[in-house]
Every structure is written in C-alpha cells, then in structure tokens.
CSV table of C-alpha atoms and ligand atoms in Angstrom, one decimal:
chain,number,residue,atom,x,y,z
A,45,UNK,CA,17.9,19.6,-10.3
A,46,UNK,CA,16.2,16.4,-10.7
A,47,UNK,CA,12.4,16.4,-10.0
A,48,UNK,CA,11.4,14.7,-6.4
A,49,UNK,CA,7.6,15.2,-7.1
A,50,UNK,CA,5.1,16.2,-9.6
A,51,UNK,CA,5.1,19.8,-8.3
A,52,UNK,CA,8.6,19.9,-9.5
A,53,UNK,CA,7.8,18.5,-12.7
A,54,UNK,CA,5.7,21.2,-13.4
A,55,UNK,CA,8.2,23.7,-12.5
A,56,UNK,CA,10.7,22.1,-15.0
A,57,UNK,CA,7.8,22.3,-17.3
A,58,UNK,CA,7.3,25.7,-17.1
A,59,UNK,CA,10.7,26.7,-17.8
A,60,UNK,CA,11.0,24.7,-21.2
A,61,UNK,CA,7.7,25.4,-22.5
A,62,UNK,CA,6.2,28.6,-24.9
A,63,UNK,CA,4.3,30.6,-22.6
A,64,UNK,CA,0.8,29.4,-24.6
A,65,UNK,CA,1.3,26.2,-24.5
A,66,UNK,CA,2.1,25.9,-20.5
A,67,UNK,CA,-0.9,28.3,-20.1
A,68,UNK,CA,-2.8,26.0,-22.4
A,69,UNK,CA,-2.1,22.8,-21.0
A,70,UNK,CA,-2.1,24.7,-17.0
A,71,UNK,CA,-5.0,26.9,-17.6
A,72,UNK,CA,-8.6,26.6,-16.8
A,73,UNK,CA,-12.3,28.1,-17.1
A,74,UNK,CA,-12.6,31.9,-15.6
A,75,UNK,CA,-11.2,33.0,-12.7
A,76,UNK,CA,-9.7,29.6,-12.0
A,77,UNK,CA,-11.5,28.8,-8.8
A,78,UNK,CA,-12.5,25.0,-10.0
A,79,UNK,CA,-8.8,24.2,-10.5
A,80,UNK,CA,-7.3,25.6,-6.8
A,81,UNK,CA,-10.4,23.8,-4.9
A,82,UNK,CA,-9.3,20.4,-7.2
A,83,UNK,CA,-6.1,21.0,-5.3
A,84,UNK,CA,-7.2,22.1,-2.3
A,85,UNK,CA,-9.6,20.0,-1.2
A,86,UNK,CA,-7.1,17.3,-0.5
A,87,UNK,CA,-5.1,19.2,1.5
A,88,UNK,CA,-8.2,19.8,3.5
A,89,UNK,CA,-8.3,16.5,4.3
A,90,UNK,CA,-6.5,15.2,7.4
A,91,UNK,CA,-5.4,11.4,8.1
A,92,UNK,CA,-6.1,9.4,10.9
A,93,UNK,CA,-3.3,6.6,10.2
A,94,UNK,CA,-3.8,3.4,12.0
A,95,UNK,CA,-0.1,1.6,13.8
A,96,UNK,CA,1.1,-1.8,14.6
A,97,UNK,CA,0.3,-3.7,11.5
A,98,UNK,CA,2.8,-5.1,10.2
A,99,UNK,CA,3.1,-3.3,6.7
A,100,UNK,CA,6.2,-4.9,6.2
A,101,UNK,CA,4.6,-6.7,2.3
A,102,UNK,CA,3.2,-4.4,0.6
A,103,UNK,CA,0.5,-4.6,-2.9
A,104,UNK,CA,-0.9,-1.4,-4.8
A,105,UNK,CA,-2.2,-3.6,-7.9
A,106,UNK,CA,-5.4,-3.5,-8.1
A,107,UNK,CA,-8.2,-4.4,-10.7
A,108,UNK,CA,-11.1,-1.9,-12.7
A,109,UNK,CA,-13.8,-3.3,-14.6
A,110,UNK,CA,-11.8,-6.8,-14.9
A,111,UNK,CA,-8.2,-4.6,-16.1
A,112,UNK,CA,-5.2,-5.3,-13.5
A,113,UNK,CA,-3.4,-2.6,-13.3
A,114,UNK,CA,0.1,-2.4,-11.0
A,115,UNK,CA,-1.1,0.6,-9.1
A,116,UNK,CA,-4.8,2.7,-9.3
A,117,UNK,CA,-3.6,5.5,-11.0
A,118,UNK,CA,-4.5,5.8,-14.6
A,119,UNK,CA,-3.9,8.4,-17.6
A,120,UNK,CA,-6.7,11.1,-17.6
A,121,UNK,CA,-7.4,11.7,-20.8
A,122,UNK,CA,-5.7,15.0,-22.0
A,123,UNK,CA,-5.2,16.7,-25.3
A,124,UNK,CA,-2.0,17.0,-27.6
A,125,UNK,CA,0.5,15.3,-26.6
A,126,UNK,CA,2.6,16.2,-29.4
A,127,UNK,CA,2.9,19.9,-28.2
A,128,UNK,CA,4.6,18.7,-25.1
A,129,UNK,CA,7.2,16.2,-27.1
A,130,UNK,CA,7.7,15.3,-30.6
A,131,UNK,CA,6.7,11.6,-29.6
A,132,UNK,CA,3.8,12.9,-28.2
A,133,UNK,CA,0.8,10.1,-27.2
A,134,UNK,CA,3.0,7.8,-28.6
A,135,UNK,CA,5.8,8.3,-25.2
A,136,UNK,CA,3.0,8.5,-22.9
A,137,UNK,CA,1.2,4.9,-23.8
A,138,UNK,CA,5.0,3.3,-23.6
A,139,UNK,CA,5.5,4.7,-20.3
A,140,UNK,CA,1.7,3.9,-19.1
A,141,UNK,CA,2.2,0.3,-20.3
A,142,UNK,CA,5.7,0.1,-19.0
A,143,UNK,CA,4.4,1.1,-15.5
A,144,UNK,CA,1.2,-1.3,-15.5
A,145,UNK,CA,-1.2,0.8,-15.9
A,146,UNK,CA,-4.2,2.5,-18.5
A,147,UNK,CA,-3.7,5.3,-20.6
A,148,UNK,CA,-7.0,6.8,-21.4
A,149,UNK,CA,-6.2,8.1,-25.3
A,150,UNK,CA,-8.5,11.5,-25.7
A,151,UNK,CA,-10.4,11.8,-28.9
A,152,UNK,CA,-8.5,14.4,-29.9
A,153,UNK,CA,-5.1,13.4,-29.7
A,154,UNK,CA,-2.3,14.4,-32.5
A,155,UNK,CA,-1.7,10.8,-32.9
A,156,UNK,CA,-4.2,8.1,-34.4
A,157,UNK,CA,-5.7,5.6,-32.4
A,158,UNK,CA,-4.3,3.1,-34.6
A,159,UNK,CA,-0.8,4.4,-33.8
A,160,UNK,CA,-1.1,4.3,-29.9
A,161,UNK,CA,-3.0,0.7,-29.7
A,162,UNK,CA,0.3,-0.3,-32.0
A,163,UNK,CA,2.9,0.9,-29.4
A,164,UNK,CA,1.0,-0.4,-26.6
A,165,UNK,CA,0.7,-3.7,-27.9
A,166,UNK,CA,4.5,-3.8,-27.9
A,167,UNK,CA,5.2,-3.8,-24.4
A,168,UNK,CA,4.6,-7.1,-22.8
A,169,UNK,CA,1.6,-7.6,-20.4
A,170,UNK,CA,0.5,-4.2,-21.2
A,171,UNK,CA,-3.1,-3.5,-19.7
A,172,UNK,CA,-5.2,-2.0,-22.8
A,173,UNK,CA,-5.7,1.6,-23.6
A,174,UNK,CA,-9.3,3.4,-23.5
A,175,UNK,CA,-10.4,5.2,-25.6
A,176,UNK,CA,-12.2,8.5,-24.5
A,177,UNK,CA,-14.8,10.1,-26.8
A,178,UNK,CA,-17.2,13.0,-27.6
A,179,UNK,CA,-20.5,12.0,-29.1
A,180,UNK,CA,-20.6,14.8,-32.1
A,181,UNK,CA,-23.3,16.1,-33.4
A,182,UNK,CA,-22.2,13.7,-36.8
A,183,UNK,CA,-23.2,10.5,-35.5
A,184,UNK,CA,-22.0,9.0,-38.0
A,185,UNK,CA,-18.1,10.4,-37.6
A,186,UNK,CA,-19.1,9.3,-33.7
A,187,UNK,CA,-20.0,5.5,-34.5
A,188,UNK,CA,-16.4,5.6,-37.0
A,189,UNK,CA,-14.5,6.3,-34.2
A,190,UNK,CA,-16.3,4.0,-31.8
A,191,UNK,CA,-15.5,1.0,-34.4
A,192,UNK,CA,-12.2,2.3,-34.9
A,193,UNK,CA,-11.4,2.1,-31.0
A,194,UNK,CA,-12.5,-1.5,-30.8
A,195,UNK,CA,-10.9,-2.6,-33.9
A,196,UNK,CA,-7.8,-1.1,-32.4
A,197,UNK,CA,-8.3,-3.1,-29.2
A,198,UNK,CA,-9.3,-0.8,-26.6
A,199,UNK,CA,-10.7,-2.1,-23.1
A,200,UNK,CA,-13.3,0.8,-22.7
A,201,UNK,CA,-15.0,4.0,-23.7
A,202,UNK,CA,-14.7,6.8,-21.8
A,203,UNK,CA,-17.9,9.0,-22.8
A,204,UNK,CA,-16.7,12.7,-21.5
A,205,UNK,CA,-20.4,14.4,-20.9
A,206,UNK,CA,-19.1,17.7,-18.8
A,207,UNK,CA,-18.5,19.3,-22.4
A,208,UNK,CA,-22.2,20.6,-24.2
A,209,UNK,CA,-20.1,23.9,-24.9
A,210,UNK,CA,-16.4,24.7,-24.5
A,211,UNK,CA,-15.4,26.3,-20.9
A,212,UNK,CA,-14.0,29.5,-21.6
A,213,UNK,CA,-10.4,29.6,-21.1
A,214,UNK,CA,-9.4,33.1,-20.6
A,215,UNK,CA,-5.6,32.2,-20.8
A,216,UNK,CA,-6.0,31.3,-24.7
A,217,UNK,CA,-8.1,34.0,-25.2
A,218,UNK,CA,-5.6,36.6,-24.1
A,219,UNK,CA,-2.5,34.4,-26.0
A,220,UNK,CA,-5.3,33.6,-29.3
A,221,UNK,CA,-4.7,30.2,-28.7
A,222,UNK,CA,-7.3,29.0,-31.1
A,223,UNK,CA,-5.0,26.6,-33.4
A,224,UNK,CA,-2.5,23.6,-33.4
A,225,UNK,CA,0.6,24.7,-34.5
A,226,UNK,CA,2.0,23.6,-38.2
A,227,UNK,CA,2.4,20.1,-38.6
A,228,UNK,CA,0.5,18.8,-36.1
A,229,UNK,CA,-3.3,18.0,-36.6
A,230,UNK,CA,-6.4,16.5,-34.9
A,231,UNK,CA,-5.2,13.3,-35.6
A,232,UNK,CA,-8.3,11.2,-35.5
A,233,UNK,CA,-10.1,13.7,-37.6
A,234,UNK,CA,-8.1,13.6,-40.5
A,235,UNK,CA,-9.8,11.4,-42.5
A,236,UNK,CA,-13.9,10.6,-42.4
A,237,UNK,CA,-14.5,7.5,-44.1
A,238,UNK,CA,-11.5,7.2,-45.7
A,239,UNK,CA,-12.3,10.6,-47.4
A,240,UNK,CA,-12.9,14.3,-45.6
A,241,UNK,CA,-11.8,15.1,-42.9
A,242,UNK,CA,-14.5,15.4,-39.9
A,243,UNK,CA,-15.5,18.6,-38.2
A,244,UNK,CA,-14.5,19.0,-34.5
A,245,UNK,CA,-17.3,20.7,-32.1
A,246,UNK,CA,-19.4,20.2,-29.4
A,247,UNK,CA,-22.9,18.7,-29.1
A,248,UNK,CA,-25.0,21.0,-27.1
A,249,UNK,CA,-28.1,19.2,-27.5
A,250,UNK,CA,-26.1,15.7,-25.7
A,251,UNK,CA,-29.1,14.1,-23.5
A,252,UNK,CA,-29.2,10.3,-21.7
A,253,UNK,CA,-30.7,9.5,-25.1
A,254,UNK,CA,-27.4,10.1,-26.9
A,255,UNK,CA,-25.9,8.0,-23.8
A,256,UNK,CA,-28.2,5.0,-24.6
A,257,UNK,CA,-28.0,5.6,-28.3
A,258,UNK,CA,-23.8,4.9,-27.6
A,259,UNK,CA,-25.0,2.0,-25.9
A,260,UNK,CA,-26.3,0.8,-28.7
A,261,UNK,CA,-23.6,0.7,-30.9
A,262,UNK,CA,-20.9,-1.5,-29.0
A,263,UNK,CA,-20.3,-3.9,-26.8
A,264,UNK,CA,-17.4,-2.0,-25.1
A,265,UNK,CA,-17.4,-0.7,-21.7
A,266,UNK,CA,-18.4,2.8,-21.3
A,267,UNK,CA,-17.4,4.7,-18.1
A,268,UNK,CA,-19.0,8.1,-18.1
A,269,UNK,CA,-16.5,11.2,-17.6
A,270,UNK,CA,-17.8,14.2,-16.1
A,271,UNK,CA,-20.3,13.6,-13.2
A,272,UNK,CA,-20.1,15.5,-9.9
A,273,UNK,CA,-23.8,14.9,-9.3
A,274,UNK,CA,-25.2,11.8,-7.2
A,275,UNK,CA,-28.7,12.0,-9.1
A,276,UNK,CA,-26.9,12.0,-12.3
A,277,UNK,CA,-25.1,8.9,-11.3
A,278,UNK,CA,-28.2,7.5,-10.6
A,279,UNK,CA,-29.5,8.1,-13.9
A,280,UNK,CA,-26.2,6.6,-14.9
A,281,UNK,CA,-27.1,3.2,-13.1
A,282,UNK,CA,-29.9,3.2,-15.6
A,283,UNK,CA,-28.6,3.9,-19.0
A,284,UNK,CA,-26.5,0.8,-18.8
A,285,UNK,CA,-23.1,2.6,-18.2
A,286,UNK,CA,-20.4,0.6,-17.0
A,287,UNK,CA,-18.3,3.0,-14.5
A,288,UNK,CA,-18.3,6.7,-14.1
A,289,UNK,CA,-15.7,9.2,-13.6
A,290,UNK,CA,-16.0,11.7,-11.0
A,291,UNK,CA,-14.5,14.9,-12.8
A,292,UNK,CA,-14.8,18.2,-13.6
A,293,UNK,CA,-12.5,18.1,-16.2
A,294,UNK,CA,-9.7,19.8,-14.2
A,295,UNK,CA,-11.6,23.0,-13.9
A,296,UNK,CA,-11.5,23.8,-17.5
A,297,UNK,CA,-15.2,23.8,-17.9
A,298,UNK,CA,-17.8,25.4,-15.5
A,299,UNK,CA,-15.9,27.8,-12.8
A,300,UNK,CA,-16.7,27.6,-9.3
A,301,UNK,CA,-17.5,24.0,-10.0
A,302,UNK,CA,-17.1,21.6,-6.8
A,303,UNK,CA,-14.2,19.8,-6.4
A,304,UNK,CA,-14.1,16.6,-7.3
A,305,UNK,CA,-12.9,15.0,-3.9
A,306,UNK,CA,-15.7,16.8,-2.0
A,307,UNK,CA,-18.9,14.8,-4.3
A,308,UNK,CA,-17.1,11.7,-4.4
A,309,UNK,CA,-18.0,10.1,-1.0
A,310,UNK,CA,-22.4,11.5,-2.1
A,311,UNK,CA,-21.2,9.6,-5.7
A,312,UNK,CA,-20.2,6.2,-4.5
A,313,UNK,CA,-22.7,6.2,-1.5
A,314,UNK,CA,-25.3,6.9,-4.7
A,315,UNK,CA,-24.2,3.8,-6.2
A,316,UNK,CA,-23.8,1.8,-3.8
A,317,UNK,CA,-21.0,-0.8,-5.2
A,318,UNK,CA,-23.3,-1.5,-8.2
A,319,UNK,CA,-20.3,0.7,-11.0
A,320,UNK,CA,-16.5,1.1,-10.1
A,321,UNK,CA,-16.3,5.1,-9.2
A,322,UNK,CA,-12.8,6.5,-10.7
A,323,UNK,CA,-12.3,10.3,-9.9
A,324,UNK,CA,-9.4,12.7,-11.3
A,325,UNK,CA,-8.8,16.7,-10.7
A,326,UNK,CA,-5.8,18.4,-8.3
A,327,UNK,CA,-4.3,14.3,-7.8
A,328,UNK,CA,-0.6,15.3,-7.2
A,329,UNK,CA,0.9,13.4,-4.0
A,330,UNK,CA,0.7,9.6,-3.1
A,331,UNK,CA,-1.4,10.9,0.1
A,332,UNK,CA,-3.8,12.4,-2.4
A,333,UNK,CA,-4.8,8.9,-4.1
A,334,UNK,CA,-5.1,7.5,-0.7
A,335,UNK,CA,-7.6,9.8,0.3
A,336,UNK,CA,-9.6,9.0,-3.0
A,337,UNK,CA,-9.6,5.6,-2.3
A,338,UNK,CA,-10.4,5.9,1.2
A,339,UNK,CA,-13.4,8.0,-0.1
A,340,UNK,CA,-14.4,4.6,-1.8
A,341,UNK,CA,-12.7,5.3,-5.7
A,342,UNK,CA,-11.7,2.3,-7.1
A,343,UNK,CA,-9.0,4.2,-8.8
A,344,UNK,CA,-8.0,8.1,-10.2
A,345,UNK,CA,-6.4,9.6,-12.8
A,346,UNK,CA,-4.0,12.4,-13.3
A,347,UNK,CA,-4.2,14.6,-16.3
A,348,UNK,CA,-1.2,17.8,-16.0
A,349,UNK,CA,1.4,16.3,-14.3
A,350,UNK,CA,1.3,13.3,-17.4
A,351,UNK,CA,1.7,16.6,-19.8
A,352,UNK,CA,4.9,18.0,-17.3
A,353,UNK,CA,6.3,14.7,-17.5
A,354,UNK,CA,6.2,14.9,-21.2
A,355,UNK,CA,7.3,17.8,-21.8
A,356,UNK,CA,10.7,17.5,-19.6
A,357,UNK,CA,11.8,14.1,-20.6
A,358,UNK,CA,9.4,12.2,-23.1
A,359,UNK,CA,8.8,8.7,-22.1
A,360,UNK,CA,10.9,8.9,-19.1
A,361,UNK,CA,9.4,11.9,-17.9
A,362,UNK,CA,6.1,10.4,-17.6
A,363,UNK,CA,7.7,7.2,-16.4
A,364,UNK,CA,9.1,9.1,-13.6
A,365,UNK,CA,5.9,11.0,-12.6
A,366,UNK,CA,3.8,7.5,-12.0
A,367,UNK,CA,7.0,6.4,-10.7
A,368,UNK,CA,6.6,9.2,-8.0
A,369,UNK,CA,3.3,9.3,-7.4
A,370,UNK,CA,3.2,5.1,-7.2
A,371,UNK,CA,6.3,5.5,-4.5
A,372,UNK,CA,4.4,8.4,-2.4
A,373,UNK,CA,1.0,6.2,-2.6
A,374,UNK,CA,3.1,3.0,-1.0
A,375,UNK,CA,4.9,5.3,1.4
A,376,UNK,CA,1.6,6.7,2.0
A,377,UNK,CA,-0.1,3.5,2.7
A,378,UNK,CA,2.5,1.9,5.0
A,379,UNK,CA,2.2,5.0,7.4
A,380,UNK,CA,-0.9,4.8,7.5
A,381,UNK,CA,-1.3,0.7,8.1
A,382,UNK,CA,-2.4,-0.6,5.0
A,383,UNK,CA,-0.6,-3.1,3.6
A,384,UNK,CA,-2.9,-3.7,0.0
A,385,UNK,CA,-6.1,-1.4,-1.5
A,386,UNK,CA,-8.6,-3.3,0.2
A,387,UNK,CA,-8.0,-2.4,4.0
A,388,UNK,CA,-7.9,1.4,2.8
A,389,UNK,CA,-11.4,2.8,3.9
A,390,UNK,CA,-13.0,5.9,5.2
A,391,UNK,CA,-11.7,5.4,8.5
A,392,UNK,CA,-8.4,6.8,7.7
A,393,UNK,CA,-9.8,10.0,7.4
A,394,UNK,CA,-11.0,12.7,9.9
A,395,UNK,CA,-14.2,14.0,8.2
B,227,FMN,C1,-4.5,20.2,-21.5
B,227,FMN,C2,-5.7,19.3,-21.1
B,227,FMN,C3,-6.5,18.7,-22.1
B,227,FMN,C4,-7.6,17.9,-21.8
B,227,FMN,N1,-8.2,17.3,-22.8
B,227,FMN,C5,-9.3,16.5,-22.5
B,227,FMN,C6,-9.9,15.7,-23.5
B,227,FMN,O1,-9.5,15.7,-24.7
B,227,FMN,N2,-10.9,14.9,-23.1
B,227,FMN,C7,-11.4,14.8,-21.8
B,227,FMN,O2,-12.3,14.1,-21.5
B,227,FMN,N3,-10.8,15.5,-20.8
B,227,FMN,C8,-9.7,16.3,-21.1
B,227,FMN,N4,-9.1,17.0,-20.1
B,227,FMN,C9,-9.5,16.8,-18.7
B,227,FMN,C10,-8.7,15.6,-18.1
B,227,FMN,O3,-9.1,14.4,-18.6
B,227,FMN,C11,-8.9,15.5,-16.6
B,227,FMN,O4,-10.3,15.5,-16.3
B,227,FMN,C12,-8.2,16.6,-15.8
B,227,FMN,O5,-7.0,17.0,-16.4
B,227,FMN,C13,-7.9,16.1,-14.4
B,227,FMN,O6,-7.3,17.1,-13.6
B,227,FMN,P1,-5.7,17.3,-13.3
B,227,FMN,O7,-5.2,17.9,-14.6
B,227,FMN,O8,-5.8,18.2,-12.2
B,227,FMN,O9,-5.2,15.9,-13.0
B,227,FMN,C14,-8.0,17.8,-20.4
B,227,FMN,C15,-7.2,18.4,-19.4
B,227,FMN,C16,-6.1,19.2,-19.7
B,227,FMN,C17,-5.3,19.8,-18.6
C-alpha cells in the first residue's frame, strides 16, 4: 500500500531492510527512553487553533541564517546513506534540493562531500548543503575537512558537540554492528591529505576552546548541534556561533536525556532572538513542526524518516516524506489560522 505518512514509511522500511541495519538506523542509547519522550512530547502538546482568518493563500517558505528554503524543515544530519540505497547521500541531496530545502551532509557519510555539493548544484535554485562536522582529536584532518566543505560550496557548519564519547547502542551490540559492510566506506575519511586515510573517533576532551579554535579557521557559519541546556546556549552567544540546534541527537547518546521539544521554549527565551534556534528529535507529523515553531524554532529537522524514505524508494522516497510532512504542516497551519510562519506563535498552544 502506498505510504500516507512517515509512520508508514517506516513500516515499509522495516519490512525491506536487514534486521541490523533497521535496528541501526531505528535504535538508540540504553533503554530507549530519550527516543519515546522525542516522540512523545509532541503528542503532549495540545492546540489551541484560532478561526475566521481567512487562510484561503497560504506560504511555508521561510528564511535561516539568509538561506530561503520552501518550507522549515531541513535534513538532520544522519549517517550512511548508502546502507539504505545504492544512491545513497547522493538521492537524498536531489530530493532535498528538488523540494527547496537543506540537506545537512554528516561528516561521515559514504559519499564525498565533493560528490553531494556536485549533485546539488545540478538542480536549479537549489538552497546549499551544510556540512555537519566533528572536531577530532587530529586537528589537522578537522581543518581538511572544514576547507573542503567551503571549497565544495556549503552555506554552513553544523558543529555536532552532544558526542565526547559514543552513546551506547545496545541494538548493535547484540547484532555486532561495529562495521560498514564491503564496498562501502567512511567516505570523507578515505584519503588525509591526498595520502592516508584519517582515523574516525571521538574527542573526549572537546571544550568552548575547540568551539572558538573552529571559529577561527573559517568564515562559514557554524550552528551548534547538540544543546538542550539554556546556560550552554548562552555560552554559545559568546563563542561567536551562528545558530544552534536544539537536539539530543535522536536519543542515541545520553538515555533519559530530555526531549528536545520540552527545552526549546528555556533555549530561545535564553537567546532572546540574538541566533536562529533549529531543533530536531521525534518530528514526524505536519502538527509536530507547528508546535516547534510555535515554541519559537526558526525551523527543524528530521533525521529517520529521511533514512525510511531512502530505503523504500530512493530519491522519490525521500521526496515523498517532505512532501508529506510539508502537506500535513500547511494543513496543519490552515486549521489552526495561520496563513504564513510568522503569525505562528506560542499562543497556539495550551501550555
Ligand atoms: C542513523 C542515524 C545516524 C546519525 N548520524 C549522525 C551524524 O553523523 N551526525 C550528527 O550530528 N547526528 C547524527 N544523527 C542524529 C541526527 O542528526 C538527528 O539529531 C536525529 O536523527 C533527529 O531525530 P529523529 O531521527 O527523531 O528525527 C544520526 C541519527 C541517526 C538516526
């Protein structure tokens, strides 16, 4: 049967996938908690829709950090795409592009940088890709890649800080999901200076210092991914970051972390309007990106149902899912008397 929302995608995704790799892509830290409250925390949250105002035209673009985009839902960053579908990042930044909006490209993609900034610079009017990033503990490698991502045209960095150490996934653990299959690599890692390849792993000593040392190497935008704390988005505002993203990386890292729609109102009230606040974790209805922007984000991302999409039907698949989810948000905004981004606020919701 054909999809009629993300939750079927997944499903469908499910069914066609090897076992590890759904649990992979599906799975999170522990017991799991973080990844339910992501998801349950919206439905938590009631509307208080507003009538009689004439929703009859209708705008979901919007703009982030000077970037149009067609509607405020962008591509979390997610790992290997090519486990999903042959064409791998490469069908997900067509289908980003095609639908107007950002694909956030993680670090450690199975497709070059290089490769993804080509594609996206096929499609007409494409808004750019971003580029998200791990400072390693090989600067060096760190300041390749950052020179690589503005040489290949991306808008932004996306500086993911929720990641000192790996969560531990207990779903990989019980399938020993510890390797990429044959064939498929850590793309960007291949080659180090033209020569070795570059080692993969975490920094746990990453302090603000790292943060304003990345500041110090380009002239890019750099959101922050990762914060659920309003005193750490203070300390954002002065290290010269650009936007943060709300997001506890989909409740793969620290179980029992808070969801991310419950800090985001404390986040942007922190702020103050002085950074764009972008949040992602459990966004799978129209209703649900609403509710984030009525909470004052200036846009989310989605990171599984992107991988679904890919998995069932490549391009199209992912196509389909922000096709969905752009329908449900316009649906979800006439109903509830808004007829562009601006007029949705925190009224809408019964708190
Ligand atoms: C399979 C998978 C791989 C991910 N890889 C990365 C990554 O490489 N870098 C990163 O910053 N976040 C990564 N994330 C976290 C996502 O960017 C995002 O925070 C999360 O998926 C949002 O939650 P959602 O999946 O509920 O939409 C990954 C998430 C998943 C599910």
């Amino acid at each position: 049967m054909e999809p009629v929302n993300l939750s079927d995608y997944e499903s469908a995704a499910r069914e066609k996938l090897p076992l590890e790799i759904f649990d992979y892509y599906a799975g999170g830290a522990n017991d799991e908690i973080t990844v339910q409250e992501n998801l349950s925390a919206y439905s938590r949250l009631r509307l208080q829709y507003r009538v009689l105002r004439d929703v009859s035209q209708r705008s979901l673009a919007t703009t982030v950090l000077d970037h149009s985009l067609a509607f405020p839902v962008l591509i979390a960053p997610t790992a290997f795409h090519r486990l999903a579908h042959p064409e791998g990042e490469l069908a997900t930044a067509r289908a980003a592009a095609q639908a107007g909006t950002i694909m956030i490209v993680s670090m450690v993609a199975t497709t070059p940088i290089e490769e993804v900034a080509k594609v996206n610079a096929t499609i007409p009017n494409a808004p750019c890709l971003w580029m998200q990033i791990y400072i390693l503990p090989d600067r060096n490698f760190t300041t390749e890649m950052v020179h690589r991502a503005e040489a290949a045209g991306c808008g932004a960095l996306v500086l993911t800080v929720d990641s000192p150490v790996f969560g531990q996934r207990e779903r990989d653990i019980r399938h020993r999901f510890h390797e990429l299959p044959d064939g498929l690599s850590l793309a960007n890692f291949t080659t180090f200076n033209g020569i070795a390849p570059a080692r993969f792993e975490f920094k746990a000593d990453l302090t603000w210092e790292d943060v304003s040392w990345l500041r110090s190497t380009t002239d890019l935008p750099i959101l922050l991914k990762g914060i659920v704390h309003p005193d750490d988005a203070c300390l954002a505002l002065t290290h010269g970051v650009d936007g943060i993203i709300v997001s506890n990386h989909g409740g793969r890292q620290l179980d029992t972390a808070v969801a991310t729609i419950e800090v985001l109102p404390e986040i942007v009230d922190a702020v103050a309007g002085r950074l764009p606040v972008l949040v992602d974790g459990g966004i799978r209805r129209g209703t649900d990106v609403l509710k984030a922007l009525a909470l004052g984000a200036a846009a989310v991302a989605i990171g599984r149902p992107v991988l679904w999409g890919l998995t069932v039907a490549g391009e199209a698949g992912v196509g389909n899912v922000l096709e969905l989810l752009r329908r449900e948000m316009d649906l979800a905004m006439a109903l509830c008397g808004c007829s562009s981004i601006v007029e949705i606020n925190r009224d809408l919701l019964r708190l």
